[in-house]
PDB file of C-alpha atoms in Angstrom:
ATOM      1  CA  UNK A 498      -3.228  -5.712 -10.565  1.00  0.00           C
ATOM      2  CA  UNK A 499      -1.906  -3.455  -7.734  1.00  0.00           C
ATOM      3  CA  UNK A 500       1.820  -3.574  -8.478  1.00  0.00           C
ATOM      4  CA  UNK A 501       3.590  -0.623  -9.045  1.00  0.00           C
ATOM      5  CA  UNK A 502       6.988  -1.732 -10.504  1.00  0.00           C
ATOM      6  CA  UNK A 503      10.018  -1.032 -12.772  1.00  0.00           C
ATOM      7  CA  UNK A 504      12.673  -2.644 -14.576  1.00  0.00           C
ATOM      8  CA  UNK A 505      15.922  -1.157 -13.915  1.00  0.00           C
ATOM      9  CA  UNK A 506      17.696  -2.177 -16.900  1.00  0.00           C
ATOM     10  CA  UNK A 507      16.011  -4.701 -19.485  1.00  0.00           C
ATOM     11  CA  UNK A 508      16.368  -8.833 -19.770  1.00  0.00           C
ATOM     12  CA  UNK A 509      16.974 -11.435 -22.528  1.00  0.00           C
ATOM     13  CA  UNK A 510      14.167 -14.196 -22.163  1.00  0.00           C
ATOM     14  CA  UNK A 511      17.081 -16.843 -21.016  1.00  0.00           C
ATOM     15  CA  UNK A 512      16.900 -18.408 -17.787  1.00  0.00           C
ATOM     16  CA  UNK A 513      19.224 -16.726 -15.168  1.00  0.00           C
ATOM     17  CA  UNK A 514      20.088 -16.834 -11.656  1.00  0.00           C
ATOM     18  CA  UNK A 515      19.226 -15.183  -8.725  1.00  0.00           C
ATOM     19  CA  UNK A 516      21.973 -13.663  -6.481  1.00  0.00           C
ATOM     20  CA  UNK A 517      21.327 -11.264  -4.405  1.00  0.00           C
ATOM     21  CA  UNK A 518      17.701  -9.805  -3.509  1.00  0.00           C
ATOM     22  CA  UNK A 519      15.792  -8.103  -0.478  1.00  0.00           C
ATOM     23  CA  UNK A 520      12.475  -8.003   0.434  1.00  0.00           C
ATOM     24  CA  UNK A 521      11.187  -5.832   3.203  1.00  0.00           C
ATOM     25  CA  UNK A 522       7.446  -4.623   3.932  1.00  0.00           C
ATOM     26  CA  UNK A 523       5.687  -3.799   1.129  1.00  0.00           C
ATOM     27  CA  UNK A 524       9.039  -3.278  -1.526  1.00  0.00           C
ATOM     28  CA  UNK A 525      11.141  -6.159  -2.865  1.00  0.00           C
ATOM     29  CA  UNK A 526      14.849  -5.458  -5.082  1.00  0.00           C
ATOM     30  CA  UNK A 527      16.433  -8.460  -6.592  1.00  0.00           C
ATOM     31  CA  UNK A 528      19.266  -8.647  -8.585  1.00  0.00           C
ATOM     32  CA  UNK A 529      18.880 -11.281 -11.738  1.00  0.00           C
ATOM     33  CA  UNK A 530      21.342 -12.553 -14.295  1.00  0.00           C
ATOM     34  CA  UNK A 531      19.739 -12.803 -17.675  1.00  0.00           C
ATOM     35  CA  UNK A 532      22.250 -11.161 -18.339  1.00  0.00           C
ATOM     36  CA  UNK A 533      21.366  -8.824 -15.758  1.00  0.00           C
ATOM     37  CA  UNK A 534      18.037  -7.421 -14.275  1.00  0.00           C
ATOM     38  CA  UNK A 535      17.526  -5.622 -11.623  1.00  0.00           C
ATOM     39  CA  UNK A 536      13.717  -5.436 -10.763  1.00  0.00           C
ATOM     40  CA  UNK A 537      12.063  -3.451  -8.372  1.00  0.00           C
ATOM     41  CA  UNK A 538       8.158  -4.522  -6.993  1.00  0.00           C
ATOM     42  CA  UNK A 539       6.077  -2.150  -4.582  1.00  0.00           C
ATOM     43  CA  UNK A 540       3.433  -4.105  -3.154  1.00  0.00           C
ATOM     44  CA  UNK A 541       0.398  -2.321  -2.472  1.00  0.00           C
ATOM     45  CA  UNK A 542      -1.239  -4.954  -0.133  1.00  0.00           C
ATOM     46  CA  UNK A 543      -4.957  -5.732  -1.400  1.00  0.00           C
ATOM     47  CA  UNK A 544      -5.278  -8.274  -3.999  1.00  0.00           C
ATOM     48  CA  UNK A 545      -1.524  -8.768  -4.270  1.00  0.00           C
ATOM     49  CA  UNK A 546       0.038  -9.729  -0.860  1.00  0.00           C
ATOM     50  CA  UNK A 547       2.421  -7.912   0.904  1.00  0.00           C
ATOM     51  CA  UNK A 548       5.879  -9.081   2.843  1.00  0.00           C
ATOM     52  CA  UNK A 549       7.486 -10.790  -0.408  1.00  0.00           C
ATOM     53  CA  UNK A 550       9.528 -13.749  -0.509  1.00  0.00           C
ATOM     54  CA  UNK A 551      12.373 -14.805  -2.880  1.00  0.00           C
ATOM     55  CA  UNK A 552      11.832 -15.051  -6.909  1.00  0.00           C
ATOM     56  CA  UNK A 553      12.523 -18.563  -8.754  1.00  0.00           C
ATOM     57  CA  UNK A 554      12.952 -18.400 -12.575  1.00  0.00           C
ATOM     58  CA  UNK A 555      11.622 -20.874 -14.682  1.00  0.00           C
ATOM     59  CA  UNK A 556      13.597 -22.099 -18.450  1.00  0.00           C
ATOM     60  CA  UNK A 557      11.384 -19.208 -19.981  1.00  0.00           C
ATOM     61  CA  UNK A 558      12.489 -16.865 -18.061  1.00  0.00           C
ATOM     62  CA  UNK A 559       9.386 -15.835 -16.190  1.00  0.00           C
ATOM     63  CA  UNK A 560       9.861 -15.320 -12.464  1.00  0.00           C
ATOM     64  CA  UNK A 561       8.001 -16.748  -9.756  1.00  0.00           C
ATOM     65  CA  UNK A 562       7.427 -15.385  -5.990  1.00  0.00           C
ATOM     66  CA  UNK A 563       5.306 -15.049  -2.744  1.00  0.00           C
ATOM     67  CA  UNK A 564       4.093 -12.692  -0.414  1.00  0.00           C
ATOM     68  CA  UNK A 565       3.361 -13.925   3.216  1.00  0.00           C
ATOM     69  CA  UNK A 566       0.124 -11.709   4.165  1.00  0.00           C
ATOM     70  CA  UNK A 567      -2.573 -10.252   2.417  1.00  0.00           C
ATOM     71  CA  UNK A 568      -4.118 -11.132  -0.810  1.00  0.00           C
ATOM     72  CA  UNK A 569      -7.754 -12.521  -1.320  1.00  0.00           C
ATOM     73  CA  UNK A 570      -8.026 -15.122   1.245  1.00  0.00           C
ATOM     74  CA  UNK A 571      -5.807 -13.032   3.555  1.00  0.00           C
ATOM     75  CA  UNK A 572      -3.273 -15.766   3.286  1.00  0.00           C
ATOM     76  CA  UNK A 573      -0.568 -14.442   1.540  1.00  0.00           C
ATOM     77  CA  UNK A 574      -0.191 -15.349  -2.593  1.00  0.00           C
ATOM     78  CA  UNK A 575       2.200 -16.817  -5.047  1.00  0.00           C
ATOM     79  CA  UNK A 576       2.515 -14.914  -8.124  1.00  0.00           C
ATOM     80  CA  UNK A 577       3.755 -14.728 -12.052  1.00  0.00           C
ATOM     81  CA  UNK A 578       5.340 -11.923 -13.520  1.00  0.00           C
ATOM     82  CA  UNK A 579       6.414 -12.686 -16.922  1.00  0.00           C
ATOM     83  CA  UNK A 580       7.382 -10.274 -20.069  1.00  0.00           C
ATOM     84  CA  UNK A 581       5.624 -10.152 -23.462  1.00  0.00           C
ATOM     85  CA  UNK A 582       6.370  -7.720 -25.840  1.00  0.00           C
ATOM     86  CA  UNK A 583       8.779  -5.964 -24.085  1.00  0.00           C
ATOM     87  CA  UNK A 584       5.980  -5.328 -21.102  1.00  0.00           C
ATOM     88  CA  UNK A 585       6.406  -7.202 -17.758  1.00  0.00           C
ATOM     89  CA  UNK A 586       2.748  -8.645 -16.605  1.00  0.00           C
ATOM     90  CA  UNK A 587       1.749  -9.938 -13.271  1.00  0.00           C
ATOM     91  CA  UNK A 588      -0.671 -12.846 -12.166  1.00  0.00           C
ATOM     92  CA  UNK A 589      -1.791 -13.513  -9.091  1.00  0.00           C
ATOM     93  CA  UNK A 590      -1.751 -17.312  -9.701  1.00  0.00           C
ATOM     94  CA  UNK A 591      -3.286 -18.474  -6.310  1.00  0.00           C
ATOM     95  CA  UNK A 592      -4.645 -16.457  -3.160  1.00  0.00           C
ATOM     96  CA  UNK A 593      -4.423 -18.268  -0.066  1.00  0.00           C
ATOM     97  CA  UNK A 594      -6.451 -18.625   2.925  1.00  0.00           C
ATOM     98  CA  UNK A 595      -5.356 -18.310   6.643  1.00  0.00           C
ATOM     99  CA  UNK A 596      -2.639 -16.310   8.225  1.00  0.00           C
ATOM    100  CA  UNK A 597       0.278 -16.829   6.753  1.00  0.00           C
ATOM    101  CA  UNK A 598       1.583 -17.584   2.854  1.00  0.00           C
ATOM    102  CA  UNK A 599       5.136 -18.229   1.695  1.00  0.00           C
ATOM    103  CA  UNK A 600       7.858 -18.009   4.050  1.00  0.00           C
ATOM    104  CA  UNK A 601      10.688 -18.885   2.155  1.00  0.00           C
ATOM    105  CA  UNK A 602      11.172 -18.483  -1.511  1.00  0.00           C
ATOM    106  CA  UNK A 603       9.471 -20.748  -3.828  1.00  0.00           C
ATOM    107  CA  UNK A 604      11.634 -24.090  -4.988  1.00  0.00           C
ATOM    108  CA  UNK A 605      10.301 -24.933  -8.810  1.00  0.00           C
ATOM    109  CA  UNK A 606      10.792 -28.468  -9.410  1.00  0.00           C
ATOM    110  CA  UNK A 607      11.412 -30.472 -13.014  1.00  0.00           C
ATOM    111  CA  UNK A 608       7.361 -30.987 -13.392  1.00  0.00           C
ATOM    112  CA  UNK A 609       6.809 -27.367 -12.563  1.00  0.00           C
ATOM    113  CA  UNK A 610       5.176 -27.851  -9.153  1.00  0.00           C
ATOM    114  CA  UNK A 611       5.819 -25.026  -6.241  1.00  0.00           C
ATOM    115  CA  UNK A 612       7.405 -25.668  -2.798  1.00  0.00           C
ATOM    116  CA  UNK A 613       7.663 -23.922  -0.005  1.00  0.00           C
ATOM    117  CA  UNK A 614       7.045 -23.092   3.711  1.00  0.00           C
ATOM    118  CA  UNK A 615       4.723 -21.187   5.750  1.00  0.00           C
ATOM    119  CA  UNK A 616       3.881 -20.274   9.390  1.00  0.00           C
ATOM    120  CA  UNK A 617       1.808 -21.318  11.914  1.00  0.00           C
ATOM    121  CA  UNK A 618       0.601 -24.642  10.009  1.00  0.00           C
ATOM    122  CA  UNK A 619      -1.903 -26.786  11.722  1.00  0.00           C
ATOM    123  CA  UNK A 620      -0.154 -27.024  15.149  1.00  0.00           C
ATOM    124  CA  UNK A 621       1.593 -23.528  15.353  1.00  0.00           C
ATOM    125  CA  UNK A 622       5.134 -24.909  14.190  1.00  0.00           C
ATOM    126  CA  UNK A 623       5.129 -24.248  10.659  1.00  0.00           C
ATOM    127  CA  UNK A 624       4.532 -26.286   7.250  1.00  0.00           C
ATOM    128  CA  UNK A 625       5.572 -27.202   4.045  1.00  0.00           C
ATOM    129  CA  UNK A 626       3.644 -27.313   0.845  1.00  0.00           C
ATOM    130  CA  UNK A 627       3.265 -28.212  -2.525  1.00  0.00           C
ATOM    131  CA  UNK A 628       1.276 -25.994  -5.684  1.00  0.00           C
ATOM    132  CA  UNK A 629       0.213 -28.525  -8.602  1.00  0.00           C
ATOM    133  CA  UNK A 630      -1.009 -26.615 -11.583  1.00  0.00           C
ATOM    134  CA  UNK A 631      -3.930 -29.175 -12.508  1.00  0.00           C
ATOM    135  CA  UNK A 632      -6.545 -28.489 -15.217  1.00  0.00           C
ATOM    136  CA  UNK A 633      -5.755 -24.433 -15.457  1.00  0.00           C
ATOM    137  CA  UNK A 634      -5.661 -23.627 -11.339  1.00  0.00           C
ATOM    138  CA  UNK A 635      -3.281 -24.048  -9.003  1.00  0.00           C
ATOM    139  CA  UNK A 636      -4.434 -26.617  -6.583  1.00  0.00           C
ATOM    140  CA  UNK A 637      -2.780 -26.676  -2.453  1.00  0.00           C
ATOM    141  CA  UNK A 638      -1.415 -29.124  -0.849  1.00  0.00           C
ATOM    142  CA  UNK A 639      -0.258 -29.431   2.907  1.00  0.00           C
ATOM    143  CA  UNK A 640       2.812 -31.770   2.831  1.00  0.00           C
ATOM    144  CA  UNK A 641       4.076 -31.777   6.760  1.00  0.00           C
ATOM    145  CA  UNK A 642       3.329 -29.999   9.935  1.00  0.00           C
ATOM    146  CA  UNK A 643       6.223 -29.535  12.082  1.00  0.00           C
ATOM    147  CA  UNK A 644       5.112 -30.505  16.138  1.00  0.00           C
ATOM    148  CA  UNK A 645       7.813 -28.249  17.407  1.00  0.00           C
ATOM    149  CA  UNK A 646       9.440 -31.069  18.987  1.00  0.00           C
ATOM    150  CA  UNK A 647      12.323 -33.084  17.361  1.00  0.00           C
ATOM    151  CA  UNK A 648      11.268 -32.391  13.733  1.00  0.00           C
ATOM    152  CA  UNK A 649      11.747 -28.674  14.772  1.00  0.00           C
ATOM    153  CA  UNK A 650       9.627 -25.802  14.241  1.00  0.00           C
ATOM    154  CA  UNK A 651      10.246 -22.169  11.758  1.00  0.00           C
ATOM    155  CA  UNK A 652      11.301 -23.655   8.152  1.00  0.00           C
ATOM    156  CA  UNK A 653      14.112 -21.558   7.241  1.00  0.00           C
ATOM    157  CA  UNK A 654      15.642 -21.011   3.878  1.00  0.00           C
ATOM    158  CA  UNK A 655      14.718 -22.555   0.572  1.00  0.00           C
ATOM    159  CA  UNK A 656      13.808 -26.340   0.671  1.00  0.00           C
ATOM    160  CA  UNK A 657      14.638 -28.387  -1.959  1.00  0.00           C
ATOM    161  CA  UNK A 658      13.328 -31.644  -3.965  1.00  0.00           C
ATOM    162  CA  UNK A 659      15.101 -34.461  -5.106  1.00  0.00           C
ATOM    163  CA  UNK A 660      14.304 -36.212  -8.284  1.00  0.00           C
ATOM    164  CA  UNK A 661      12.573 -38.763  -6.366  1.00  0.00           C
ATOM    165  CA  UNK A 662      10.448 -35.734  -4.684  1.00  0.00           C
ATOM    166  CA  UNK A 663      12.220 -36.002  -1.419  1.00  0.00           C
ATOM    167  CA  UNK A 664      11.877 -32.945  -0.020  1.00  0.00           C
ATOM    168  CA  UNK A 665      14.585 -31.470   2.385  1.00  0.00           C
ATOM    169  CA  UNK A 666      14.961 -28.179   4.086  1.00  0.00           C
ATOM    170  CA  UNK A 667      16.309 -26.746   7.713  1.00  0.00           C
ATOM    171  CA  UNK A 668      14.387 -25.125  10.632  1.00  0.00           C
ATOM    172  CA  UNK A 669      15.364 -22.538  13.097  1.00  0.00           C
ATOM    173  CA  UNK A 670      14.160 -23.952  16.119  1.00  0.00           C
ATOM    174  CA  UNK A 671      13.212 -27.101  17.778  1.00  0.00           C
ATOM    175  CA  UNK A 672      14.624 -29.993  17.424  1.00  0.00           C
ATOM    176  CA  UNK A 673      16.301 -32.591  19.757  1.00  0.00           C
ATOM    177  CA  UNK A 674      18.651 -29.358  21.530  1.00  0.00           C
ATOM    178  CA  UNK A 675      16.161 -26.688  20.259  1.00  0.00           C
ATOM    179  CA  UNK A 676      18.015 -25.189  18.102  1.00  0.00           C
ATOM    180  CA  UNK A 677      16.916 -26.582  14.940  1.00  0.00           C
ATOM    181  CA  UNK A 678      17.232 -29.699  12.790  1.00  0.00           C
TER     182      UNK A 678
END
């Protein structure tokens, strides 16, 4: 891989909690209790993605995250970067087609399946989608696209799934008054 990165200060393998990070262009900063991490990722476009999203940590303590552009199929990607022997390693785990990949941070549910949102979706509005890992690849799946109309348009923030796989989130726009639901 392309990623030219750095741990600030090193990590137990427990899983933490995000609180603060920043992702801007081609660099992404996020500060992660595990006790504490603070790690740095310069995207280099190419094979990687560029224009990260959020990081979700999984019980193992590898970290999870997107990029909205770039990558193989131009799409953005969702990667892995996870530590072994004291190294940190990346995976691309899926490349994705079209013109837009993660918009808001993954949401990692019980089963290990991948939410999230991306932009324009089939009618220009936005969508949300699901990543089932299935027989060693990550497979796609388009779960709504907004209209733009009353079920709003530009998810916003992390969704979330309920144990019955509900899943809720917020957009920015549209919406009954346009300004969201």
């Amino acid at each position: 891989m392309h990623f030219a990165w750095r741990t600030l200060r090193s990590a137990t393998r427990r899983a933490g909690r995000i609180t603060a990070g920043r992702a801007t262009g081609r660099a992404a900063t996020w500060l992660i209790h595990q006790p504490f991490l603070l790690v740095e990722l310069l995207f280099t476009a190419g094979e990687q993605g560029y224009n990260p999203t959020g990081l979700v940590i999984d019980p193992a303590g590898n970290l999870y995250g997107g990029t909205q552009n770039g990558g193989i199929g131009g799409g953005g990607t969702v990667y892995e970067l996870s530590q072994s022997g004291g190294t940190w390693n990346i995976q691309v785990l899926l490349g994705l087609n079209g013109t837009a990949g993660p918009s808001s941070p993954l949401f990692r549910d019980a089963a290990g399946d991948f939410y999230s949102s991306n932009a324009p979706g089939q009618f220009g509005y936005g969508s949300v989608f699901k990543l089932t890992h299935s027989n060693g690849s990550w497979v796609y799946t388009d779960l709504y696209d907004f209209t733009g109309h009353n079920d709003g348009s530009g998810v916003s923030g992390t969704l979330v799934v309920d144990s019955s796989g509900n899943v809720y989130g917020t957009s920015a726009a549209g919406g009954m008054y346009g300004h969201g639901v």
